Coordinates of C-alpha atoms and ligand atoms in Angstrom, one line a residue:
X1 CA 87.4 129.6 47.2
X2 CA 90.2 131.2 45.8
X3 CA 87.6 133.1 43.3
X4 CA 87.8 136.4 45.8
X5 CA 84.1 136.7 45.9
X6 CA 83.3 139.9 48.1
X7 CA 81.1 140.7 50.7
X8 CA 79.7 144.3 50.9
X9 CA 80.8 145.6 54.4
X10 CA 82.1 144.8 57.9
X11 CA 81.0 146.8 60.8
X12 CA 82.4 147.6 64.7
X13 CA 81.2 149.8 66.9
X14 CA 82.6 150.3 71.0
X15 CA 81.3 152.6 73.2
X16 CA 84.0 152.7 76.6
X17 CA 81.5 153.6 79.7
X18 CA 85.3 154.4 81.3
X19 CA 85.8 157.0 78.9
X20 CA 88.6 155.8 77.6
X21 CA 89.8 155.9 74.1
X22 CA 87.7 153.7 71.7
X23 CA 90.0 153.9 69.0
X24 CA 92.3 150.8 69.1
X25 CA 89.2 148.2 69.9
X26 CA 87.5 149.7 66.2
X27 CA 91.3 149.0 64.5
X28 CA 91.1 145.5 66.1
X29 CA 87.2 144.9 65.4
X30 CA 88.0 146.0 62.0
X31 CA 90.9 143.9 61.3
X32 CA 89.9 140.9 62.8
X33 CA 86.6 141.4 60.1
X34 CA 89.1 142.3 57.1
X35 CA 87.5 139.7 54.9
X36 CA 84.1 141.3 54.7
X37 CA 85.4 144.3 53.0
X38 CA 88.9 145.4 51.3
X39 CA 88.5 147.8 49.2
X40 CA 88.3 150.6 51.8
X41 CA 88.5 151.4 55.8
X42 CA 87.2 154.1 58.1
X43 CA 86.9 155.4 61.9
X44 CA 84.6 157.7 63.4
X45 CA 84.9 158.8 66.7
X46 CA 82.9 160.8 69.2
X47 CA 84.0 163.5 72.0
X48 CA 81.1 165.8 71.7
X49 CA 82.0 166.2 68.3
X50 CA 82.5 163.8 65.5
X51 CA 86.0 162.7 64.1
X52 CA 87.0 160.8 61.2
X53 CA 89.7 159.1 58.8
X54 CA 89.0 157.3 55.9
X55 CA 91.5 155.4 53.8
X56 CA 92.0 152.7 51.2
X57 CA 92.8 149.4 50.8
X58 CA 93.4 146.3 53.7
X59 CA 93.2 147.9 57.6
X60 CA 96.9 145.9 57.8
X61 CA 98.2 148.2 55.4
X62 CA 97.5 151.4 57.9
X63 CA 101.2 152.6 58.6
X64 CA 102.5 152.4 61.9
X65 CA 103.3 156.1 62.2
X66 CA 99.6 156.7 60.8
X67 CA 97.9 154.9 63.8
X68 CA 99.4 156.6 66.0
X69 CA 98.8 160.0 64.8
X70 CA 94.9 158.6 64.7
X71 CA 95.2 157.4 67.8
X72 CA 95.7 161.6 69.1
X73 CA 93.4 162.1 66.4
X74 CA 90.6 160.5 66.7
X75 CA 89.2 160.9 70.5
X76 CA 86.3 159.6 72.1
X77 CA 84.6 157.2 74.2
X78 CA 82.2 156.5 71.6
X79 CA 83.2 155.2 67.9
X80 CA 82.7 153.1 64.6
X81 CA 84.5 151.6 61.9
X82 CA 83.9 149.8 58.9
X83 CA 85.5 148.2 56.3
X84 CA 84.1 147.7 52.0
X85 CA 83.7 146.5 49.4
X86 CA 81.1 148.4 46.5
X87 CA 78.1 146.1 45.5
X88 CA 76.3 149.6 45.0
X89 CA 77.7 152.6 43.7
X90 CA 80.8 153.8 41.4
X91 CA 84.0 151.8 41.7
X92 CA 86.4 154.3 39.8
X93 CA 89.5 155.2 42.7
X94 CA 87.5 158.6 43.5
X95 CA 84.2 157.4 44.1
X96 CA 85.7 154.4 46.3
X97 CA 87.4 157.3 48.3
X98 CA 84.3 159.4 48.3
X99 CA 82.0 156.6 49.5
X100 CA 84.6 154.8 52.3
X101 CA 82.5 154.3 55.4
X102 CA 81.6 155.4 58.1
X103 CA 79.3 157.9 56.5
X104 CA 78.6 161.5 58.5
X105 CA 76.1 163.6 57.1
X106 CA 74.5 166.8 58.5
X107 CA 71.1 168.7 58.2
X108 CA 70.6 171.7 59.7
X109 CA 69.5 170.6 63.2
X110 CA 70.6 166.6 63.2
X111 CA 74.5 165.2 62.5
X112 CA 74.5 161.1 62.3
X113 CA 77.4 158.7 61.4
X114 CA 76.2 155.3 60.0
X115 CA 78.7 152.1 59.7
X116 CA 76.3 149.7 57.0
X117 CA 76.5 146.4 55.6
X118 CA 74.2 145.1 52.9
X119 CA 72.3 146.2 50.5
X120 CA 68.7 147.8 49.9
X121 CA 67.4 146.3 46.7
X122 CA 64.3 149.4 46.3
X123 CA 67.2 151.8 46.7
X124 CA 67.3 153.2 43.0
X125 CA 63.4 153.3 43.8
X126 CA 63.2 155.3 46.4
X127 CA 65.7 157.8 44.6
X128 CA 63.8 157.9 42.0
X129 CA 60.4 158.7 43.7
X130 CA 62.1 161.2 46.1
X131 CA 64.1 163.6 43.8
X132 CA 62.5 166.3 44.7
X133 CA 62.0 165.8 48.5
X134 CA 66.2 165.4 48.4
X135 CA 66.8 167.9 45.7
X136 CA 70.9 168.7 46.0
X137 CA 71.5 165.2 47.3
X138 CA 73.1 162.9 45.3
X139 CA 72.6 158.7 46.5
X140 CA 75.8 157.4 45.9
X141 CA 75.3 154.2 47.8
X142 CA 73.1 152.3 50.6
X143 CA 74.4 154.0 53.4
X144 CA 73.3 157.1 52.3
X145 CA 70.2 156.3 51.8
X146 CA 69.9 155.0 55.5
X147 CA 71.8 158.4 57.0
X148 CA 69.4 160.7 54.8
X149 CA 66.2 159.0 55.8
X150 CA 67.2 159.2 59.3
X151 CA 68.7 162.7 59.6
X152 CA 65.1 163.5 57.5
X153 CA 62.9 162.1 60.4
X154 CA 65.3 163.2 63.0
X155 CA 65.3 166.9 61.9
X156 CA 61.6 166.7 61.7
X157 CA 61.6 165.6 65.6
X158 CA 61.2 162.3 65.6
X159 CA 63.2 160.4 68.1
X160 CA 65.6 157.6 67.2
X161 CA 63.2 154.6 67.7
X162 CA 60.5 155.7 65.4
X163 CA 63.4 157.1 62.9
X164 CA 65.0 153.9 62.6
X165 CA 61.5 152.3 62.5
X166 CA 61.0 154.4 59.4
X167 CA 63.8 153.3 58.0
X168 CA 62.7 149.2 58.5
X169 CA 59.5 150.3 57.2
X170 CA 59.8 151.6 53.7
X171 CA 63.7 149.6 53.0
X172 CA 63.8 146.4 51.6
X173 CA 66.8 144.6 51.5
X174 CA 69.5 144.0 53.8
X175 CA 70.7 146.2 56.5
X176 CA 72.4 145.7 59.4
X177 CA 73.6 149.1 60.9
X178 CA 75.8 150.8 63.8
X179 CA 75.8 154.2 64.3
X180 CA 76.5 157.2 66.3
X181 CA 74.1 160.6 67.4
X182 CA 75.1 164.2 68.1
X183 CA 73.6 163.2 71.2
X184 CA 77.2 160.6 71.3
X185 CA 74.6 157.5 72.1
X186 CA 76.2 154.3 70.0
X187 CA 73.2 152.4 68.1
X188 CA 72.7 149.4 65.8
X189 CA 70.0 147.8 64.2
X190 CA 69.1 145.1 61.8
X191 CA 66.5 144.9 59.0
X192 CA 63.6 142.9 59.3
X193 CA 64.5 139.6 57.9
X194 CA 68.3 139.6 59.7
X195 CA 69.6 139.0 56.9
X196 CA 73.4 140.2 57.7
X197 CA 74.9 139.6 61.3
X198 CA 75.5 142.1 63.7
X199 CA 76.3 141.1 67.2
X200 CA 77.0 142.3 70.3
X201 CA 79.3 141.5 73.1
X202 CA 81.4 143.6 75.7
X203 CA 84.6 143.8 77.8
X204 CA 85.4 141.5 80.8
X205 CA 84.9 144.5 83.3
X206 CA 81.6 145.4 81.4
X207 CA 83.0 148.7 80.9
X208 CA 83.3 148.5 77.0
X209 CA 80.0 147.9 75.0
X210 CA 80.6 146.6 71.6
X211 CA 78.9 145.8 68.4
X212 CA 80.4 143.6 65.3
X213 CA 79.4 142.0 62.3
X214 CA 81.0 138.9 63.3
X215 CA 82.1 137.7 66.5
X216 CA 85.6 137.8 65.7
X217 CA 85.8 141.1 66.1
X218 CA 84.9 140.8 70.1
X219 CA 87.1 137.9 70.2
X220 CA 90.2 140.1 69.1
X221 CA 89.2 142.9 71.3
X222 CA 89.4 139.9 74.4
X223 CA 85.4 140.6 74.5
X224 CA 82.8 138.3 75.4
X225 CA 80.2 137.5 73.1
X226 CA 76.1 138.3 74.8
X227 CA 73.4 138.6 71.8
X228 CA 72.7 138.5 68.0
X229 CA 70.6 141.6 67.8
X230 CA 67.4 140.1 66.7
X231 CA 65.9 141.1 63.4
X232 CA 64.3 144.3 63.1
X233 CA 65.6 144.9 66.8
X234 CA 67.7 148.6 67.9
X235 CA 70.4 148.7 70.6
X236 CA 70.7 152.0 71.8
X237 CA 74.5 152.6 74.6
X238 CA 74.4 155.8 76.1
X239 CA 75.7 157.2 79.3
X240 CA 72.3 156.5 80.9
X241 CA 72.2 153.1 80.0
X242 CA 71.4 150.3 77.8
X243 CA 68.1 149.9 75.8
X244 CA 67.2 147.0 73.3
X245 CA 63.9 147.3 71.7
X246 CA 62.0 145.3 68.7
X247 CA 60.8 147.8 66.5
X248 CA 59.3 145.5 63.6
X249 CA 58.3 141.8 63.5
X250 CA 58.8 139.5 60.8
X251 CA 57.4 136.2 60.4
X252 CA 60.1 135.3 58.3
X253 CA 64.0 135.5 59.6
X254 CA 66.7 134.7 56.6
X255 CA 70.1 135.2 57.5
X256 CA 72.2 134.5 54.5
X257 CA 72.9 131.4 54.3
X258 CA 76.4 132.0 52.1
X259 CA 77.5 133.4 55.3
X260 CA 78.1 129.9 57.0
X261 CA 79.8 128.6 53.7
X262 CA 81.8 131.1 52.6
X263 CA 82.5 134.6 54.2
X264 CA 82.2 134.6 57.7
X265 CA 85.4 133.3 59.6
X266 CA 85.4 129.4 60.8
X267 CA 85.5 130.5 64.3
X268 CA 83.3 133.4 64.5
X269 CA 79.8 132.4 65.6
X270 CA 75.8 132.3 64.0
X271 CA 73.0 131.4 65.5
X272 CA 74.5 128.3 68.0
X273 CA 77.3 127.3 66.4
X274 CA 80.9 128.2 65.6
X275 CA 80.9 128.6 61.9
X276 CA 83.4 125.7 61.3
X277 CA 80.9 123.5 63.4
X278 CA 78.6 123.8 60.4
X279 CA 81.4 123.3 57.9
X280 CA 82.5 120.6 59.4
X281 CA 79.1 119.0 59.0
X282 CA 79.1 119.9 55.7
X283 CA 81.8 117.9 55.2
X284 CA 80.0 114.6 56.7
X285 CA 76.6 115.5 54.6
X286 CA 78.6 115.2 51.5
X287 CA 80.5 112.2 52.5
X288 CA 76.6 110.9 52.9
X289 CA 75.0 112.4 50.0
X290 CA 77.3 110.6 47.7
X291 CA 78.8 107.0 48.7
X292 CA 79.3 106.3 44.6
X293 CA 81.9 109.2 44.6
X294 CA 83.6 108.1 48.4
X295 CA 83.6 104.5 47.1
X296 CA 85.7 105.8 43.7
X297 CA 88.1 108.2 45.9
X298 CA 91.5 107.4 47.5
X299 CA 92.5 110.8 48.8
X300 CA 90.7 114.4 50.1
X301 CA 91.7 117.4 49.4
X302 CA 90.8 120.5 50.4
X303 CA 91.4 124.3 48.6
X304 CA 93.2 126.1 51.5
X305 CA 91.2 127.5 54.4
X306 CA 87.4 127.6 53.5
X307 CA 87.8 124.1 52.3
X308 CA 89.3 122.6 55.2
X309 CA 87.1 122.1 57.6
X310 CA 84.6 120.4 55.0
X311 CA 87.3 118.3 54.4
X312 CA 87.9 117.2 57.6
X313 CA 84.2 116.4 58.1
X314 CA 84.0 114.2 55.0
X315 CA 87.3 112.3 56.1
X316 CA 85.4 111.9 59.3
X317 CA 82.4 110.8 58.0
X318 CA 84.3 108.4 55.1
X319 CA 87.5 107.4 56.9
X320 CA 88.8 108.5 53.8
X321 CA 92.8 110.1 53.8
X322 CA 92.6 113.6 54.1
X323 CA 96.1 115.1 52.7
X324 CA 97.0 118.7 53.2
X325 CA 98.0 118.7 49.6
X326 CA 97.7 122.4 48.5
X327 CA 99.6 125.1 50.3
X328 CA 99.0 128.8 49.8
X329 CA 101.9 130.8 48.9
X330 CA 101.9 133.7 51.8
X331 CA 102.6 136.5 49.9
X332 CA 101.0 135.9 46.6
X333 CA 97.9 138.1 47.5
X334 CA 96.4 139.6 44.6
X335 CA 93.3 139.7 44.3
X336 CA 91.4 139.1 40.8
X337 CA 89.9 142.3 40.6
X338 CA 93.4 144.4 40.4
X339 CA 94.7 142.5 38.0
X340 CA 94.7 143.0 34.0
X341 CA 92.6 140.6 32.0
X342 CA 95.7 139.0 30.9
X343 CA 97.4 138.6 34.0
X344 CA 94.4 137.0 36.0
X345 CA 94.4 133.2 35.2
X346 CA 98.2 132.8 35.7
X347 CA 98.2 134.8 39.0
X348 CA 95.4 132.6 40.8
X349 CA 97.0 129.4 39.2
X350 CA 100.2 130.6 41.0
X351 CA 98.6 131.5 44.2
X352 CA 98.7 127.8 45.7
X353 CA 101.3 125.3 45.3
X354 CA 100.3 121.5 45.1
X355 CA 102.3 118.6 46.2
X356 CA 102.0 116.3 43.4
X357 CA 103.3 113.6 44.7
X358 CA 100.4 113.1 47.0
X359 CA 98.2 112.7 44.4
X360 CA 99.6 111.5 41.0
X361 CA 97.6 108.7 39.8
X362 CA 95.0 109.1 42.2
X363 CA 91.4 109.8 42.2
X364 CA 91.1 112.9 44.5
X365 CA 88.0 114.3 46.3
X366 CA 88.6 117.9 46.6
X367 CA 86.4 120.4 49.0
X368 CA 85.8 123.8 48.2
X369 CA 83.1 126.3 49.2
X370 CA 81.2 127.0 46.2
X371 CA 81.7 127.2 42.1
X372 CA 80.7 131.1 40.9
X373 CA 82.3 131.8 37.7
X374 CA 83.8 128.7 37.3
X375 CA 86.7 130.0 36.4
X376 CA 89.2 129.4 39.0
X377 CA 88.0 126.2 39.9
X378 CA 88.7 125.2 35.9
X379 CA 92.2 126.4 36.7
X380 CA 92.6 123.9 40.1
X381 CA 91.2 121.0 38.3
X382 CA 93.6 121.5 34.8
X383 CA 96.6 121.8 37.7
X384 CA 95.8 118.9 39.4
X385 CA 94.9 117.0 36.3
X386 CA 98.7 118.1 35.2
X387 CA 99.6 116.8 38.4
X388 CA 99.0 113.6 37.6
X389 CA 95.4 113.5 39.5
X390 CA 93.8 110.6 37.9
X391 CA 90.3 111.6 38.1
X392 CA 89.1 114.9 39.9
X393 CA 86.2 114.9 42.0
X394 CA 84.4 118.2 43.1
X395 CA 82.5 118.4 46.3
X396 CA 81.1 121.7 46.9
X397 CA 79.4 122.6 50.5
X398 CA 77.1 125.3 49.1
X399 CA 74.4 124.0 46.6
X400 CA 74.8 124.9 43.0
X401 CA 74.2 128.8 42.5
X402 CA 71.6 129.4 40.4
X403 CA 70.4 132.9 41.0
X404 CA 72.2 136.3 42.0
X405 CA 72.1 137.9 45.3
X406 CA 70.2 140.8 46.2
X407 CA 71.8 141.5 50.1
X408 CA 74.9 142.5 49.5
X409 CA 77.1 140.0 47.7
X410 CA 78.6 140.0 44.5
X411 CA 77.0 138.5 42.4
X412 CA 74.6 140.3 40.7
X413 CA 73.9 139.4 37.5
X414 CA 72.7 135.5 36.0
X415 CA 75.1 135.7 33.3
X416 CA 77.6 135.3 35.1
X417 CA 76.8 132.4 37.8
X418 CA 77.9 129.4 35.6
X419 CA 75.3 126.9 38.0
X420 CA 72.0 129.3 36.2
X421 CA 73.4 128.1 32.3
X422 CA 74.6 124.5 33.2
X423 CA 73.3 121.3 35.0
X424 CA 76.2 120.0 37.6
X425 CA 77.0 117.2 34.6
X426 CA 77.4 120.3 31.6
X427 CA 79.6 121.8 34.5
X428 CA 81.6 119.3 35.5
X429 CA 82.7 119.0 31.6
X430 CA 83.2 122.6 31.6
X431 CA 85.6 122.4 34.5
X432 CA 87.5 119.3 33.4
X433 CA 86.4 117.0 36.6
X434 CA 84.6 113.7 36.4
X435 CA 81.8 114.7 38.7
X436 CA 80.9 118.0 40.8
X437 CA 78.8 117.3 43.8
X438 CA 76.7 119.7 45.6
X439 CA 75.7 119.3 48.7
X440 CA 71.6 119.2 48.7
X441 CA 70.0 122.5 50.3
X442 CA 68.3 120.0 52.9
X443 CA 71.4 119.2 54.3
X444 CA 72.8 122.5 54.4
X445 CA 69.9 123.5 56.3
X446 CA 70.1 121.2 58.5
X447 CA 73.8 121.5 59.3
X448 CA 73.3 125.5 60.7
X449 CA 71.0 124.2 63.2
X450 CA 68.3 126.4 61.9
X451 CA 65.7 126.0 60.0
X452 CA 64.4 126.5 56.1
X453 CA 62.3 129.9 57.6
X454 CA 65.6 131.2 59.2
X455 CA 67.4 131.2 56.6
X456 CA 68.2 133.2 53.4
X457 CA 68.6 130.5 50.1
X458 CA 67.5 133.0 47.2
X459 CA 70.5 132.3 45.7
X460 CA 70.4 128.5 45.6
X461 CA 66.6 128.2 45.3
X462 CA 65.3 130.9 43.0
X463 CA 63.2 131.6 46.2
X464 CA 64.0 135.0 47.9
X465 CA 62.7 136.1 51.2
X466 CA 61.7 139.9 50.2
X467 CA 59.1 140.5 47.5
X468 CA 60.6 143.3 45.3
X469 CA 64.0 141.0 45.3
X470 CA 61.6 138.4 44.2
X471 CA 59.8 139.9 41.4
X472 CA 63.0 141.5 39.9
X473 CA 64.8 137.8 39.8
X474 CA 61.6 136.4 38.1
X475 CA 61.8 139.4 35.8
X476 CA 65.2 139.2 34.9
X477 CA 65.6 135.6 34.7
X478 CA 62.6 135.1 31.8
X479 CA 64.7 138.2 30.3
X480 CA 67.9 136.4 30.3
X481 CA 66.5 132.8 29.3
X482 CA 65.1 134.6 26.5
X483 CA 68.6 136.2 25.6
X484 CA 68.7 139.7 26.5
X485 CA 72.2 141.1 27.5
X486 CA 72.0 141.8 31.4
X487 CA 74.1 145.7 31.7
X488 CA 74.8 145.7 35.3
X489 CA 73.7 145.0 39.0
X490 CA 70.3 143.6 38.7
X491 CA 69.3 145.6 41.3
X492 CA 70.4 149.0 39.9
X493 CA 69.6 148.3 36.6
X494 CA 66.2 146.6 36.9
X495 CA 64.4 149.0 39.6
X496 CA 64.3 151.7 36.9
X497 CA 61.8 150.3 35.0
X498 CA 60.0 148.1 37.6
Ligands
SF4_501 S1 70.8 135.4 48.0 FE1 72.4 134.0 48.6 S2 74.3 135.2 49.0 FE2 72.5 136.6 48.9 S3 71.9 136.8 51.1 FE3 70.6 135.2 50.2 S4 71.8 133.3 50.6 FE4 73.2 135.0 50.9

């Protein structure tokens, strides 16, 4: 998708049982996991007191010179990172800077630091209902909310376990943590439902423990991948040892289902399978779901990367020629959300270059991820239609988007998901193509290898797997079919009068 969708967060966390440095495996965990967050990086290590550095931007652009001076820095044997993007929160340069992860906050007797990725959807509830109890404390984002509920319990003398319990307890929403004591013990832990990844894995000579959002992040590292922490499971890594424990049980698991489409990495892993496993099935469920449209095609394309392994499954599946028509130009890398208004539709039409010979005066299948806005994908189809594309067929892996996302993704409003306004005929007219095919939430299911109770499909289904999420979507949506002008995150917005 070359629409720059963004996820909320990506989290690392090591902990050497050597005590060596920890540093450079959280700058490698991080970058390898770049894509799950870009507005903003951080490090926190831990000698027996907490150090930090926060910055800006994409980890890559960390200067040389400024790694190594982190490197003296930031010592420890203990450590986490992250890397994000805002789906709560200010977004103005100053709050970005202000709310860069890892988080370390202090009471008088407890000091935590909290990596976080997701989003808690009764977060602007809980604010609300606790003002006094957190007088002087101002909830900028999620993470905070996490750090203060815990430091809360902890100060009161709670011990970890039943602290983080607390926190699984009375959060709804997504939250899949890693984190660090004054006591220098590395944790993580996952909300109830699972509905972010959060792995764990460690070194060849068992000496470094790690923790990542995706398994990339091991991979770089050269660790080996051991568990998906389990839903509504804690990790504790100390020097005395290793401790899992369940905390909560949920008869319902949903693990966002967008992840397999869209943002995780084609060879990071969920559940069983390498992600570009499941997107190569993908591929072969659309090439099954609709033999009309592979009948009427003569060549597949794909949009560059999360396209391609769809693409290669449907020209499995349909013996179909699969041409690697569009190229990415390298260096063209802005990203929608920096750019003016004006500038925005030329710069993504200039960001990949097509080889029109391979395609004038053909009818072309072309794979992509998912439709949002609908705007880029307007801007691919007029290209290729210049191009000399006789007719333009859109095969999408993830089924049409018709609600917004409550866990952590950006896209929080109805408005602005053109698959809740328009039937897949009304968007294919929209978009310029002769047909836009989804591929059926059956067959996505089916693809991951888990099934329709693991999984999270709010967004696709109208059906979300936590019950405030739920009530605010059917809320909001019979406002917005009636024609009331949504003003922001759904979540921020709506839990002030719910
Ligand atoms: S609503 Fe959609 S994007 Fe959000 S967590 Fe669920 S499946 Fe993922």
């Amino acid at each position: 998708m070359l629409e720059c969708l963004k996820e909320a967060c990506g989290i690392f966390g090591a902990h050497d049982f050597g005590n060596g440095t920890v540093f450079p495996y959280l700058y490698w965990g991080l970058r390898a996991q770049n894509h799950r967050g870009h507005q903003s990086h951080g490090f926190i290590t831990f000698d027996g007191k907490f150090h930090a550095y926060k910055g800006l931007d994409l980890v890559p652009k960390i200067k040389r010179k400024d790694i190594q001076q982190w490197l003296e820095n930031l010592p420890g044997c203990v450590g986490i990172g992250n890397v994000r993007y805002a789906t709560s929160g200010k977004t103005d340069e100053e709050s970005l800077i202000n709310d860069t992860q890892p988080l370390l906050e202090k009471t008088g007797k407890a000091e935590i630091a909290i990596s976080f990725n997701g989003n808690i959807v009764n977060g602007s509830k809980i604010k609300e209902e606790n003002t006094e109890k957190f007088l002087g404390f101002q909830f900028n984002y999620d993470a905070q909310l996490i750090s203060r509920k815990l430091l809360a319990k902890l100060t009161e003398g709670s011990d970890l376990a039943s602290s983080v319990k607390s926190c699984m307890e009375e959060l709804e929403g997504a939250f899949s943590v890693a984190g660090i004591t004054q006591k220098g013990e590395l944790f993580a832990f996952k909300d109830p439902y699972g509905i972010r990844p959060l792995c764990c894995g460690y070194s060849k000579d068992r000496k470094i423990w790690a923790v990542s959002s995706e398994t990339v992040g091991l991979d770089i590292n050269g660790s080996k991948f051991d568990f998906e922490i389990e839903p509504g499971e804690l990790v504790i890594a100390s020097k005395d040892g290793f401790v899992r424990e369940q905390l909560v049980k949920c008869e319902k698991r949903a693990l966002c289902a967008f992840e397999f489409a869209y943002f995780a990495r084609p060879d990071s892993r969920l559940g069983d399978k390498f992600v570009y496993e499941v997107r190569e099935e993908f591929g072969r469920n659309l090439g099954r779901e609709y033999p009309e449209t592979v009948r009427d095609i003569d060549v597949i394309i794909s949009m560059p990367e999360t396209g391609n392994d769809a693409a290669f499954g449907l020209h499995e599946q349909t013996g179909k020629r699969w041409e690697r028509v569009s190229r990415r130009h390298r260096y063209v890398t802005e990203r929608a959300f920096i750019l003016l208004p004006e500038e925005r539709y030329p710069t993504i039409d200039r960001k990949i270059n097509i080889l029109d010979h391979k395609i004038r005066g053909k009818n072309v299948a072309v794979t992509d991820d998912s439709i949002v806005r609908g705007d880029t994908t307007k801007v691919v189809v007029n290209k290729l239609r210049k191009m000399g594309a006789k007719k333009v067929y859109l095969l999408i892996t993830f089924p049409r988007i018709i609600g917004p996302c409550f866990y952590g993704i950006d896209m929080t409003t109805y408005g602005e998901l053109i698959g809740s306004r328009h039937t897949p005929e009304e968007i294919a007219e929209i978009l310029g193509a002769d047909a836009v095919n989804y591929q059926s939430v059956n067959g996505l299911i089916k693809a991951t290898g888990l099934s329709r109770n693991e999984l999270c499909l709010g967004c696709v289904t109208g059906k979300y797997p936590t019950p405030l999420a739920q009530k605010l979507a059917d809320e909001m949506k019979e406002k917005f079919e009636k024609g009331c002008k949504e003003t922001g995150r759904i979540y921020e917005v709506a839990t002030h009068s719910s």
